[in-house]
XYZ file of C-alpha atoms in Angstrom:
733
model
C -12.815 45.345 23.850
C -10.912 44.797 20.767
C -12.597 41.368 19.413
C -9.654 38.867 19.264
C -10.113 37.947 15.580
C -10.154 41.500 14.654
C -6.759 42.521 16.801
C -5.394 39.582 14.639
C -6.235 40.575 11.756
C -5.455 44.119 12.568
C -1.840 42.365 13.038
C -2.013 40.224 9.726
C -1.936 43.854 7.781
C 0.895 45.306 9.544
C 2.525 42.390 8.517
C 1.329 41.651 5.213
C 0.277 45.131 3.906
C 2.516 44.977 1.378
C 1.109 42.209 -0.397
C -2.474 43.723 -0.232
C -1.370 46.713 -1.396
C 0.415 45.266 -4.664
C -3.034 43.200 -5.359
C -5.303 46.227 -4.745
C -2.825 48.781 -6.842
C -2.997 45.690 -9.657
C -6.752 45.078 -9.783
C -7.245 48.998 -9.420
C -4.702 49.534 -12.312
C -6.178 46.481 -14.472
C -9.382 48.543 -13.937
C -8.041 51.811 -15.201
C -6.831 50.162 -18.447
C -10.068 48.660 -19.316
C -12.091 51.890 -18.016
C -9.497 54.106 -20.692
C -9.786 51.390 -23.474
C -11.973 53.438 -26.868
C -15.819 52.156 -27.733
C -15.467 49.384 -29.957
C -16.404 49.944 -33.534
C -20.155 48.843 -34.822
C -19.947 44.943 -35.651
C -22.686 43.310 -37.246
C -23.031 39.526 -36.652
C -24.964 36.522 -38.783
C -27.470 34.326 -36.542
C -28.596 30.891 -37.317
C -29.842 27.638 -35.563
C -28.972 23.952 -35.878
C -31.372 21.262 -34.419
C -31.073 17.332 -34.500
C -32.259 15.414 -37.947
C -35.443 14.069 -37.279
C -35.261 10.334 -36.526
C -35.373 7.989 -39.502
C -37.224 5.155 -40.151
C -34.585 2.552 -40.429
C -34.521 -1.050 -41.700
C -31.550 -1.574 -39.728
C -30.409 -1.307 -36.353
C -26.548 0.081 -37.696
C -28.213 2.816 -39.107
C -30.238 3.406 -36.348
C -27.432 3.547 -33.856
C -25.164 5.539 -36.156
C -28.174 8.451 -36.228
C -28.116 7.984 -32.209
C -24.243 8.431 -31.947
C -24.174 11.486 -34.625
C -27.173 13.369 -32.055
C -24.043 13.960 -29.355
C -22.308 16.609 -31.999
C -24.513 19.329 -31.184
C -21.708 21.379 -28.992
C -19.042 24.081 -29.792
C -16.265 21.621 -29.812
C -17.444 19.803 -32.267
C -19.545 22.302 -34.606
C -16.346 24.096 -34.621
C -13.338 21.321 -35.422
C -10.233 22.099 -36.717
C -11.600 20.353 -40.088
C -14.311 22.258 -40.459
C -13.103 25.521 -39.873
C -9.872 25.090 -42.342
C -12.486 23.909 -44.851
C -14.085 26.756 -44.354
C -11.486 29.128 -45.140
C -10.767 27.037 -48.074
C -13.990 27.710 -49.489
C -14.131 31.624 -48.579
C -10.794 32.049 -50.410
C -12.340 30.671 -53.607
C -15.043 33.416 -53.068
C -13.123 36.356 -52.300
C -12.952 36.446 -48.532
C -9.727 36.023 -46.904
C -10.804 34.653 -43.148
C -7.949 32.299 -41.424
C -9.652 29.127 -39.254
C -8.688 30.997 -36.137
C -10.332 34.476 -37.242
C -13.150 32.756 -37.756
C -12.969 30.659 -34.743
C -12.650 33.503 -32.351
C -15.620 35.431 -34.119
C -17.766 32.719 -33.627
C -20.139 31.564 -30.642
C -22.159 28.506 -30.180
C -25.051 28.277 -27.698
C -26.472 25.304 -27.401
C -30.010 25.011 -25.830
C -32.745 22.344 -24.914
C -32.753 18.935 -24.078
C -34.022 15.088 -24.281
C -36.812 16.836 -22.214
C -37.460 19.519 -25.050
C -37.837 17.086 -27.757
C -33.363 17.945 -28.377
C -30.902 20.130 -28.791
C -30.325 23.225 -30.806
C -27.833 25.182 -31.478
C -27.887 28.971 -31.826
C -24.537 29.438 -34.061
C -23.412 33.481 -34.792
C -20.833 34.982 -36.366
C -19.230 38.657 -35.864
C -17.585 40.516 -38.484
C -17.574 44.368 -39.568
C -19.191 43.648 -43.109
C -22.987 42.898 -42.844
C -22.994 40.417 -46.043
C -19.085 39.027 -45.152
C -21.236 37.617 -41.919
C -23.965 36.264 -44.068
C -21.787 34.213 -46.511
C -19.674 33.058 -43.888
C -22.311 31.771 -41.520
C -24.107 30.059 -44.622
C -20.809 28.455 -45.430
C -20.048 26.943 -41.884
C -23.567 25.655 -41.794
C -23.086 23.771 -45.268
C -20.103 22.481 -43.995
C -21.252 21.543 -40.518
C -24.459 19.427 -42.114
C -21.751 17.997 -44.768
C -19.088 17.072 -41.572
C -21.570 15.290 -39.690
C -23.098 13.076 -42.796
C -18.652 12.135 -43.505
C -18.593 11.634 -39.668
C -21.964 9.063 -40.106
C -20.165 7.221 -42.952
C -16.906 7.027 -41.610
C -18.347 5.321 -38.279
C -20.221 2.990 -40.670
C -17.350 2.567 -42.286
C -15.327 1.797 -38.960
C -18.051 -0.587 -37.590
C -18.100 -2.514 -40.835
C -14.037 -2.583 -41.084
C -13.724 -4.032 -37.509
C -16.600 -6.422 -38.098
C -14.432 -8.102 -40.865
C -11.497 -7.919 -39.052
C -13.039 -9.368 -35.939
C -14.752 -12.601 -38.367
C -11.366 -14.273 -39.470
C -9.974 -15.352 -35.788
C -13.239 -15.800 -34.229
C -13.959 -18.292 -37.768
C -10.778 -19.922 -36.802
C -11.577 -20.300 -32.928
C -15.454 -21.969 -34.324
C -13.158 -24.177 -36.535
C -10.904 -25.436 -33.799
C -13.645 -26.035 -30.900
C -15.543 -28.119 -33.796
C -11.936 -29.912 -34.219
C -11.329 -31.151 -30.889
C -15.215 -32.016 -29.927
C -14.773 -34.399 -33.216
C -11.760 -35.541 -31.934
C -12.807 -35.968 -28.066
C -15.925 -38.124 -29.960
C -13.679 -40.306 -31.691
C -11.307 -41.243 -28.280
C -14.153 -41.331 -25.993
C -17.049 -41.931 -27.845
C -17.388 -45.492 -27.720
C -16.708 -45.461 -23.878
C -19.852 -43.129 -23.343
C -21.939 -44.763 -25.673
C -21.431 -47.837 -23.807
C -21.901 -46.292 -20.371
C -25.528 -45.040 -22.092
C -26.639 -48.127 -23.818
C -25.911 -50.653 -20.671
C -22.807 -52.691 -22.040
C -20.681 -51.712 -19.609
C -22.545 -52.072 -16.816
C -23.076 -55.748 -18.555
C -19.949 -56.610 -18.607
C -18.668 -55.487 -15.151
C -21.696 -57.713 -13.876
C -20.478 -60.395 -15.927
C -17.093 -60.366 -14.870
C -18.406 -60.099 -11.206
C -20.410 -63.448 -11.488
C -17.530 -65.145 -13.375
C -15.578 -64.302 -10.816
C -17.870 -65.768 -8.359
C -18.431 -69.169 -10.466
C -14.667 -69.520 -10.257
C -14.499 -69.157 -6.313
C -17.235 -72.061 -6.234
C -15.476 -74.357 -8.302
C -12.217 -73.464 -6.373
C -14.187 -74.163 -3.618
C -14.838 -78.395 -4.738
C -11.354 -78.156 -5.946
C -9.396 -77.791 -2.733
C -12.026 -79.990 -1.069
C -10.648 -82.900 -3.568
C -7.501 -81.744 -3.257
C -7.263 -82.495 0.277
C -9.237 -85.516 -0.032
C -6.282 -86.965 -2.167
C -3.123 -85.317 -0.096
C -4.630 -87.308 3.383
C -4.849 -90.362 0.797
C -1.466 -90.107 -0.322
C 0.139 -88.162 2.350
C 1.660 -86.316 -0.565
C 1.495 -82.825 -1.584
C 0.421 -81.852 -5.042
C 4.558 -81.130 -6.046
C 5.414 -84.808 -4.318
C 2.621 -86.518 -5.944
C 3.959 -85.203 -9.400
C 7.949 -86.094 -8.977
C 6.727 -89.361 -7.459
C 4.503 -90.626 -10.129
C 7.177 -88.706 -12.820
C 9.774 -91.407 -10.957
C 7.340 -94.258 -10.970
C 6.371 -93.823 -14.677
C 10.085 -94.032 -15.823
C 11.078 -97.621 -17.196
C 14.907 -96.908 -16.337
C 14.370 -96.040 -13.241
C 11.765 -99.204 -12.473
C 14.669 -101.341 -14.534
C 17.615 -99.772 -11.834
C 15.338 -100.363 -8.810
C 14.272 -103.840 -9.313
C 18.520 -104.865 -10.326
C 19.214 -103.089 -7.123
C 16.498 -105.167 -5.279
C 17.746 -108.574 -6.728
C 21.502 -107.479 -5.751
C 20.512 -106.384 -2.097
C 18.833 -109.896 -1.767
C 21.811 -111.591 -2.830
C 24.016 -109.272 -0.403
C 21.748 -110.255 2.268
C 21.658 -114.008 1.659
C 25.766 -113.824 1.495
C 26.129 -112.150 5.172
C 23.529 -114.401 6.345
C 25.759 -117.302 4.855
C 28.582 -115.840 7.498
C 30.717 -114.775 4.530
C 32.978 -111.973 5.674
C 33.214 -108.309 4.059
C 35.897 -109.088 2.384
C 35.031 -111.843 0.625
C 35.121 -111.729 -3.512
C 31.441 -112.653 -3.450
C 30.233 -109.902 -0.961
C 32.868 -107.167 -2.817
C 31.242 -107.972 -6.128
C 27.937 -107.677 -4.495
C 28.201 -104.292 -2.838
C 30.392 -103.097 -6.184
C 26.925 -103.844 -7.917
C 25.244 -102.347 -5.917
C 26.764 -99.560 -5.394
C 27.200 -99.344 -9.417
C 23.161 -99.297 -9.519
C 22.705 -96.459 -6.772
C 24.970 -94.459 -8.618
C 22.928 -95.329 -12.167
C 19.595 -94.619 -10.224
C 20.656 -91.390 -8.366
C 21.950 -89.927 -11.889
C 18.538 -91.010 -13.592
C 16.683 -89.382 -11.018
C 18.499 -86.279 -11.570
C 18.092 -86.365 -15.094
C 14.218 -87.009 -14.539
C 14.120 -83.804 -11.737
C 15.606 -81.360 -14.352
C 13.793 -82.247 -17.678
C 16.604 -83.858 -19.717
C 16.794 -80.052 -20.850
C 13.469 -80.615 -22.589
C 10.439 -80.020 -20.238
C 10.632 -77.890 -16.945
C 12.814 -79.153 -13.904
C 10.887 -80.955 -11.140
C 11.374 -80.259 -7.592
C 13.828 -82.044 -6.063
C 14.300 -82.984 -2.540
C 10.758 -83.717 -1.919
C 10.362 -86.951 -2.841
C 12.434 -90.396 -1.426
C 14.320 -91.788 -5.073
C 14.028 -95.150 -3.734
C 9.992 -94.967 -3.214
C 7.573 -96.507 -6.172
C 4.206 -96.044 -6.531
C 1.864 -98.759 -7.648
C -0.453 -98.410 -9.828
C -3.740 -96.916 -7.770
C -1.711 -94.950 -5.806
C -0.038 -93.368 -9.550
C -3.701 -92.703 -10.774
C -4.480 -91.099 -7.918
C -1.272 -88.722 -7.727
C -2.182 -88.264 -11.319
C -5.373 -86.929 -10.313
C -4.105 -85.068 -7.660
C -2.027 -83.122 -10.280
C -4.795 -82.436 -12.640
C -6.626 -80.942 -9.979
C -3.907 -78.774 -8.984
C -3.278 -77.551 -12.242
C -7.092 -76.276 -12.602
C -6.773 -74.828 -9.517
C -3.810 -72.578 -10.649
C -5.951 -72.087 -13.971
C -8.975 -70.678 -11.832
C -6.727 -68.523 -9.675
C -5.258 -67.366 -12.413
C -8.586 -66.867 -14.626
C -9.763 -64.656 -11.155
C -6.927 -62.276 -11.424
C -7.246 -61.642 -15.203
C -11.225 -60.883 -14.430
C -10.974 -58.709 -10.927
C -8.755 -56.509 -13.059
C -10.694 -56.083 -15.958
C -13.424 -55.755 -13.537
C -11.524 -53.326 -12.097
C -10.655 -51.445 -14.982
C -14.328 -51.247 -16.152
C -15.792 -49.856 -12.658
C -12.774 -46.822 -13.407
C -13.921 -46.502 -16.699
C -17.494 -46.135 -15.559
C -16.587 -44.214 -12.362
C -15.073 -41.500 -14.627
C -18.195 -41.224 -17.336
C -19.832 -37.809 -16.090
C -16.462 -35.984 -15.923
C -16.361 -37.368 -19.714
C -19.793 -36.540 -20.128
C -19.274 -32.948 -18.881
C -16.070 -32.585 -20.561
C -18.433 -33.066 -23.527
C -20.827 -31.006 -23.073
C -18.585 -28.410 -22.147
C -16.656 -28.661 -25.806
C -20.311 -28.635 -27.386
C -20.657 -25.610 -25.386
C -18.235 -23.687 -26.630
C -19.088 -24.666 -30.044
C -22.402 -23.439 -29.436
C -21.386 -19.898 -28.244
C -18.177 -19.915 -30.886
C -21.208 -20.274 -33.584
C -23.446 -17.821 -32.018
C -20.666 -15.283 -32.204
C -19.953 -16.285 -35.624
C -23.415 -16.007 -36.700
C -23.815 -12.865 -34.662
C -21.053 -11.470 -36.325
C -22.133 -12.431 -39.861
C -25.213 -10.855 -39.481
C -23.768 -7.727 -38.190
C -21.590 -7.369 -41.033
C -24.838 -7.659 -43.239
C -26.341 -5.167 -41.162
C -23.864 -2.825 -41.747
C -23.553 -3.030 -45.140
C -27.200 -2.744 -45.528
C -27.324 0.714 -43.537
C -24.679 2.361 -46.246
C -28.014 3.477 -48.145
C -29.629 4.687 -45.087
C -26.709 6.956 -43.580
C -27.405 10.812 -43.648
C -26.590 13.649 -41.972
C -27.523 14.058 -38.107
C -27.742 17.626 -38.384
C -30.410 19.859 -40.270
C -30.484 24.196 -40.594
C -33.727 25.103 -38.488
C -33.278 28.841 -39.123
C -30.990 30.228 -41.844
C -28.412 32.659 -41.376
C -29.814 36.079 -40.940
C -27.735 39.345 -40.166
C -28.203 41.798 -37.313
C -26.073 45.101 -36.346
C -24.102 44.853 -33.169
C -24.282 47.961 -31.110
C -21.655 47.448 -28.305
C -22.319 49.744 -24.740
C -19.074 51.462 -23.573
C -18.619 51.129 -19.571
C -18.918 53.660 -17.580
C -15.487 54.894 -16.929
C -16.698 55.709 -12.994
C -18.075 51.832 -12.499
C -15.256 50.364 -14.140
C -12.984 51.957 -10.934
C -15.252 51.695 -8.414
C -15.658 48.205 -9.099
C -11.515 47.521 -9.433
C -11.276 49.224 -6.391
C -13.631 47.293 -4.295
C -12.707 43.997 -6.178
C -8.961 44.922 -5.016
C -10.059 45.779 -1.600
C -11.669 42.358 -1.000
C -8.801 40.168 -2.969
C -6.325 41.964 -0.998
C -7.658 41.425 2.210
C -8.331 37.935 1.429
C -4.672 37.643 0.436
C -3.712 39.120 3.749
C -5.838 36.424 5.709
C -5.036 33.721 3.722
C -1.301 34.574 3.871
C -2.129 35.023 7.912
C -3.866 31.711 8.304
C -0.900 30.021 6.940
C 1.229 31.541 9.310
C 2.564 28.719 11.907
C 3.103 31.986 14.324
C 1.106 32.557 17.609
C 0.476 36.611 16.872
C -1.687 37.620 20.034
C -1.376 36.740 23.936
C -4.877 35.847 23.550
C -4.519 33.164 21.345
C -1.572 32.151 23.211
C -3.108 31.907 26.005
C -6.452 29.606 24.605
C -3.736 27.606 23.347
C -2.324 26.603 26.815
C -6.167 26.484 28.467
C -6.788 23.970 25.725
C -4.063 21.827 26.390
C -4.507 22.312 30.280
C -1.206 24.217 31.129
C -1.282 25.812 34.006
C -0.200 29.827 33.024
C 1.699 31.789 36.288
C 1.298 34.850 34.574
C 2.314 37.794 31.541
C 5.197 40.095 31.194
C 4.953 43.225 29.181
C 7.470 44.109 26.569
C 9.891 45.768 28.146
C 10.617 49.366 26.565
C 14.858 50.626 26.963
C 16.519 53.446 25.924
C 18.884 52.723 23.828
C 16.241 50.669 21.838
C 18.266 47.596 21.288
C 19.761 48.200 25.257
C 19.167 44.552 26.926
C 15.214 44.942 28.843
C 16.807 43.786 32.722
C 15.152 45.177 35.528
C 18.518 46.558 37.405
C 16.532 49.867 38.727
C 14.409 48.646 41.962
C 11.799 51.042 40.946
C 10.848 50.116 37.782
C 7.663 49.506 37.351
C 7.573 46.110 35.402
C 9.165 44.874 38.456
C 5.106 43.872 39.368
C 4.626 41.882 36.705
C 7.270 39.529 37.620
C 6.539 39.602 41.663
C 2.857 38.390 40.694
C 4.730 35.219 38.727
C 6.437 34.410 41.901
C 3.379 34.898 43.412
C 1.917 32.373 41.607
C 4.843 29.950 41.162
C 4.654 29.656 45.513
C 1.254 28.759 44.957
C 1.602 25.842 42.680
C 1.371 23.022 45.539
C 4.938 21.916 45.466
C 4.950 19.207 48.360
C 8.859 19.606 49.706
C 8.809 23.422 50.854
C 5.719 25.296 52.389
C 7.189 28.696 50.050
C 7.043 26.691 46.880
C 9.812 25.325 44.130
C 13.237 26.507 44.887
C 15.064 25.293 42.469
C 13.313 25.854 39.346
C 14.299 25.478 35.121
C 13.743 28.527 32.741
C 13.106 26.977 29.029
C 11.565 27.608 25.798
C 10.349 26.085 23.200
C 12.637 27.856 20.293
C 14.748 30.976 20.742
C 14.208 34.646 20.612
C 11.131 33.618 23.087
C 12.808 36.181 26.098
C 13.937 33.027 28.470
C 17.421 34.634 29.242
C 15.600 37.703 29.711
C 12.734 36.111 31.809
C 15.208 33.947 34.013
C 17.243 37.469 35.040
C 14.594 39.271 35.875
C 12.330 36.541 37.664
C 15.987 36.277 39.726
C 15.987 39.796 40.374
C 12.299 40.109 41.165
C 13.369 37.716 43.934
C 16.436 39.112 45.284
C 14.588 42.225 45.773
C 11.651 40.383 47.374
C 14.238 39.446 50.106
C 15.034 35.759 48.986
C 18.558 34.901 48.996
C 18.724 33.761 44.922
C 21.125 32.478 42.312
C 20.848 32.557 38.668
C 22.573 29.912 36.688
C 23.718 30.024 33.176
C 23.023 26.735 32.383
C 23.380 27.581 28.536
C 26.954 26.268 27.921
C 26.569 26.263 24.373
C 26.545 29.650 23.922
C 28.627 32.824 25.621
C 27.820 34.003 29.543
C 25.483 37.135 29.074
C 26.431 38.021 32.840
C 28.240 41.155 31.084
C 24.661 42.862 31.508
C 24.973 42.478 34.923
C 28.897 44.168 34.943
C 30.323 40.913 35.786
C 33.250 39.621 33.615
C 33.665 35.564 33.318
C 37.181 34.641 33.601
C 38.856 33.048 30.313
C 40.576 29.947 32.111
C 36.668 28.728 32.824
C 36.252 28.030 29.449
C 39.614 25.322 29.072
C 38.264 23.634 32.514
C 34.518 23.673 32.940
C 34.438 20.598 35.418
C 36.931 22.055 37.655
C 34.902 25.422 37.521
C 31.851 24.089 38.681
C 34.236 21.662 41.395
C 35.176 24.915 42.954
C 38.477 24.734 41.808
C 39.305 27.408 38.879
C 37.564 30.181 39.237
C 34.530 31.860 41.135
C 31.548 30.104 39.854
C 29.438 31.800 42.002
C 29.283 35.616 41.599
C 27.402 38.695 43.734
C 25.951 41.090 41.778
C 27.388 44.288 43.118
C 24.343 46.284 42.796
C 21.241 44.491 43.383
C 20.828 42.876 46.927
C 20.666 39.212 47.569
C 21.201 38.504 43.632
C 24.382 35.705 43.019
C 25.017 34.662 39.549
C 26.807 31.259 37.788
C 28.163 32.711 34.771
C 28.164 29.780 31.884
C 31.878 28.324 31.065
C 30.557 27.890 27.427
C 30.442 27.652 24.786
C 31.786 24.216 25.110
C 31.319 21.536 22.615
C 30.747 18.629 25.067
C 27.972 20.708 27.080
C 25.618 17.718 27.534
C 28.884 15.871 29.639
C 29.270 18.649 31.484
C 25.800 18.769 32.583
C 25.251 15.025 33.374
C 28.640 15.701 35.542
C 29.015 14.618 39.181
C 30.710 18.212 39.514
C 27.364 19.976 38.086
C 24.929 18.012 40.273
C 27.213 18.651 43.728
C 27.346 22.299 42.637
C 23.418 22.137 42.721
C 22.895 19.869 45.557
C 25.030 22.711 47.441
C 23.060 25.612 45.658
C 19.813 24.236 47.168
C 21.621 24.264 50.540
C 22.847 27.741 50.502
C 20.304 29.610 48.614
C 16.308 30.205 48.949
C 15.816 30.612 45.117
C 18.125 28.668 42.294
C 17.246 29.972 38.632
C 18.709 27.714 35.622
C 18.754 29.722 32.599
C 18.804 26.567 30.252
C 18.283 26.482 26.259
C 15.352 26.015 23.829
C 14.071 22.635 23.712
C 13.685 22.895 19.950
C 17.947 23.423 19.833
C 18.846 20.769 22.479
C 17.744 18.346 25.285
C 20.083 19.939 28.046
C 16.736 21.419 29.272
C 15.721 17.911 29.952
C 19.443 16.517 31.438
C 18.570 18.867 34.254
C 15.425 19.196 35.058
C 15.625 15.655 37.520
C 17.624 18.227 39.389
C 15.433 20.735 39.808
C 11.673 21.672 41.324
C 10.438 21.388 37.985
C 10.165 23.637 34.694
C 8.951 27.159 33.352
C 8.164 27.262 29.726
C 8.461 30.528 28.478
C 6.232 31.902 25.593
C 6.149 35.306 23.263
C 3.451 36.325 21.011
C 4.696 36.946 17.721
C 7.543 34.430 17.941
C 6.583 30.914 18.995
C 5.444 28.419 17.098
C 1.604 26.386 17.493
C 3.043 23.330 15.958
C 6.733 23.452 18.298
C 4.464 24.498 21.248
C 1.790 21.778 20.973
C 4.695 19.113 20.378
C 6.428 19.927 23.251
C 3.549 20.432 25.659
C 2.131 16.877 24.478
C 6.200 15.604 25.014
C 6.526 17.086 28.389
C 2.816 16.125 29.387
C 3.260 12.255 28.241
C 6.462 11.880 30.715
C 5.686 11.389 34.212
C 9.339 12.006 35.406
C 9.419 15.817 34.136
C 7.234 18.353 36.226
C 5.995 21.668 34.119
C 5.375 24.125 36.894
C 3.612 26.760 34.023
C 3.657 28.853 30.974
C 4.785 32.070 31.601
C 3.663 34.557 28.509
C 6.223 37.121 27.346
C 5.600 39.944 25.937
C 1.922 40.540 26.592
C -0.196 43.178 26.659
C -0.390 44.044 30.326
C -1.131 47.360 31.610
C 1.035 49.092 34.082
C 0.320 50.697 37.544
C 2.384 53.789 35.978
C 1.111 56.025 33.025
C 2.721 55.437 30.287
C 3.706 59.581 29.669
C 5.658 59.127 32.652
C 7.773 56.551 30.456
C 11.058 59.142 29.724
C 11.090 60.616 33.015
C 11.037 56.897 34.743
C 14.964 55.738 35.097
C 13.079 52.323 35.997
C 12.311 51.808 32.277
C 16.236 51.772 31.789
C 19.303 50.027 31.865
C 21.971 51.693 33.320
C 21.264 54.593 31.860
C 24.092 56.773 33.773
C 26.928 54.381 33.623
C 28.527 55.966 36.652
C 25.693 54.308 38.618
C 25.511 50.685 37.387
C 29.321 50.441 35.775
C 28.948 46.868 32.779
C 31.056 45.856 30.224
C 30.175 45.577 26.609
C 28.102 43.342 25.577
C 29.911 41.152 23.037
C 26.914 38.814 22.127
C 22.921 38.906 21.281
C 20.939 38.170 24.485
C 18.209 35.580 23.596
C 14.803 37.749 23.930
């Protein structure tokens, strides 16, 4: 038995034979051109060796750096730079040798050997020319140019370093000056505070303020005790004592009070002598008393208001008619003095508290100020170190100018050698080209086959289905017909292809369907894409079931395409295209037709093509039609569109007992089939009965030599035996 891999590769060879043949002929033609080339002329080449210059004993670091950088140029791109080739070409012209930079580059080869472990790199430079003397002259000139170019490059590197350092120095110096100015300004502003904190004077001020506050509080306690004692003796507050003392000390108020007292005494004597109120003497006394009281009130008001020269006294706290004796007046003055001292101490404590708070804030911010000062000093140090380093590098680089030399030296001067190239054997070239062409052509065919997403062999298709744990109902062969374009529908009862479909029906009955002992009665046939043979499979399964004695109905449920019933000599009524719902309802046309030459087979032709196919499939008429068909027939087979085209098969699946998926080697696409199987497996409402492989290599019962004599291979070869209409649409196979 042929290996599946070899079988698949042979199929790929049949498909892509022209691509492989083209590759083979192209390589073979190229090898023929190479084999027919004339022998190359005798050539001369000059060869010399360049090595790294020995390390120099340098007094500067920059010279050592330049020397190390220059040692990396021993490679082909650096040695054969465009600048060198142009200069060598110009010098050769002056010496009478006409060679362009391109010619020099093409005829020069550089082989770099060695490394650090072998003591340094060496470059073997070879120049090929048809003249021995010219080859030597060119290579000598190139060696001189390479050594000089290395020295010039080292000088340029050194000058670039000096220029870069001089360019960086001004901004670094400016940054250093700015950092120094910032530190100096910070010391002017915060230096005294930091110094005061460091020498302890700030702590002394804080301690002194707190001590003074405590002393004032002790003094306030004594003053409060004296004030309380005086207030108890006088029966007056400090404000009342101050007002009473001020009123008692005023001479006008004292005089007015004395006169008022005298008039009051006279009035009392008159009243005691039984003088009537309207007596002139009484009236004069009352008038005088009122006048004195009015003057007294005005004077008291003047004293309380301060006469516009002193602060106003608090009114309403003292009886204006009261007068303090000298002893009480002295106590009142003492009380006022103590109150003044108390207010003074309270104000002093407030000022001391604010001062202490400010000093504590200064002391608490001292660490931040010290850190800021250290940060600024650190910045100055960094910029100063960078500035000093740049200055030192500039001095070192300027001193290195006298030590800069070339990094290359000539280890072996150019010598000329004769180069006699060997002509390859034409037969060997052709043989090698043929072998290479075969390998390349086979590789192209293999690569194209790998890029092909179609499942090509039945074995690959079966393996894919087994990997997905999908049941395989069977495999049916490719049906050969005469003529070749005829529809492969098995209308003859003795066709040898019937056995394949009968085995599929037998396996379908054993799928474990619980609702019927004979297996599923209503099945849906579909495929993933077109041309996989789902319609032919549905027709032939229906024919096989009918010939097995089961009353079978084939429903053309692909309403998006025209009917294929003409292959069974059935012609659909044109009126059903206009009224599909009434057609399935039984009102228009005959929606169930009996096939005249196949017993037990009935067909429901499609009223398609229809624009509203999904609505028709989901209609109540279609549901009643299928329910009625389930009751009337032993088996109902629905031919539906492919899954990648529309979802009509999924709409009808819930009204059936399960779905049969048709796959065909050479047509089925691997990615589409995997996606469809995964989606069907995830949907628990859809029952996939199995997969039927169409177009497989199945051994038939009859010998293949009898094919031309067996009418079972044919589709209605005798027109008089099976009348049928001419097909107007291609069948999906």
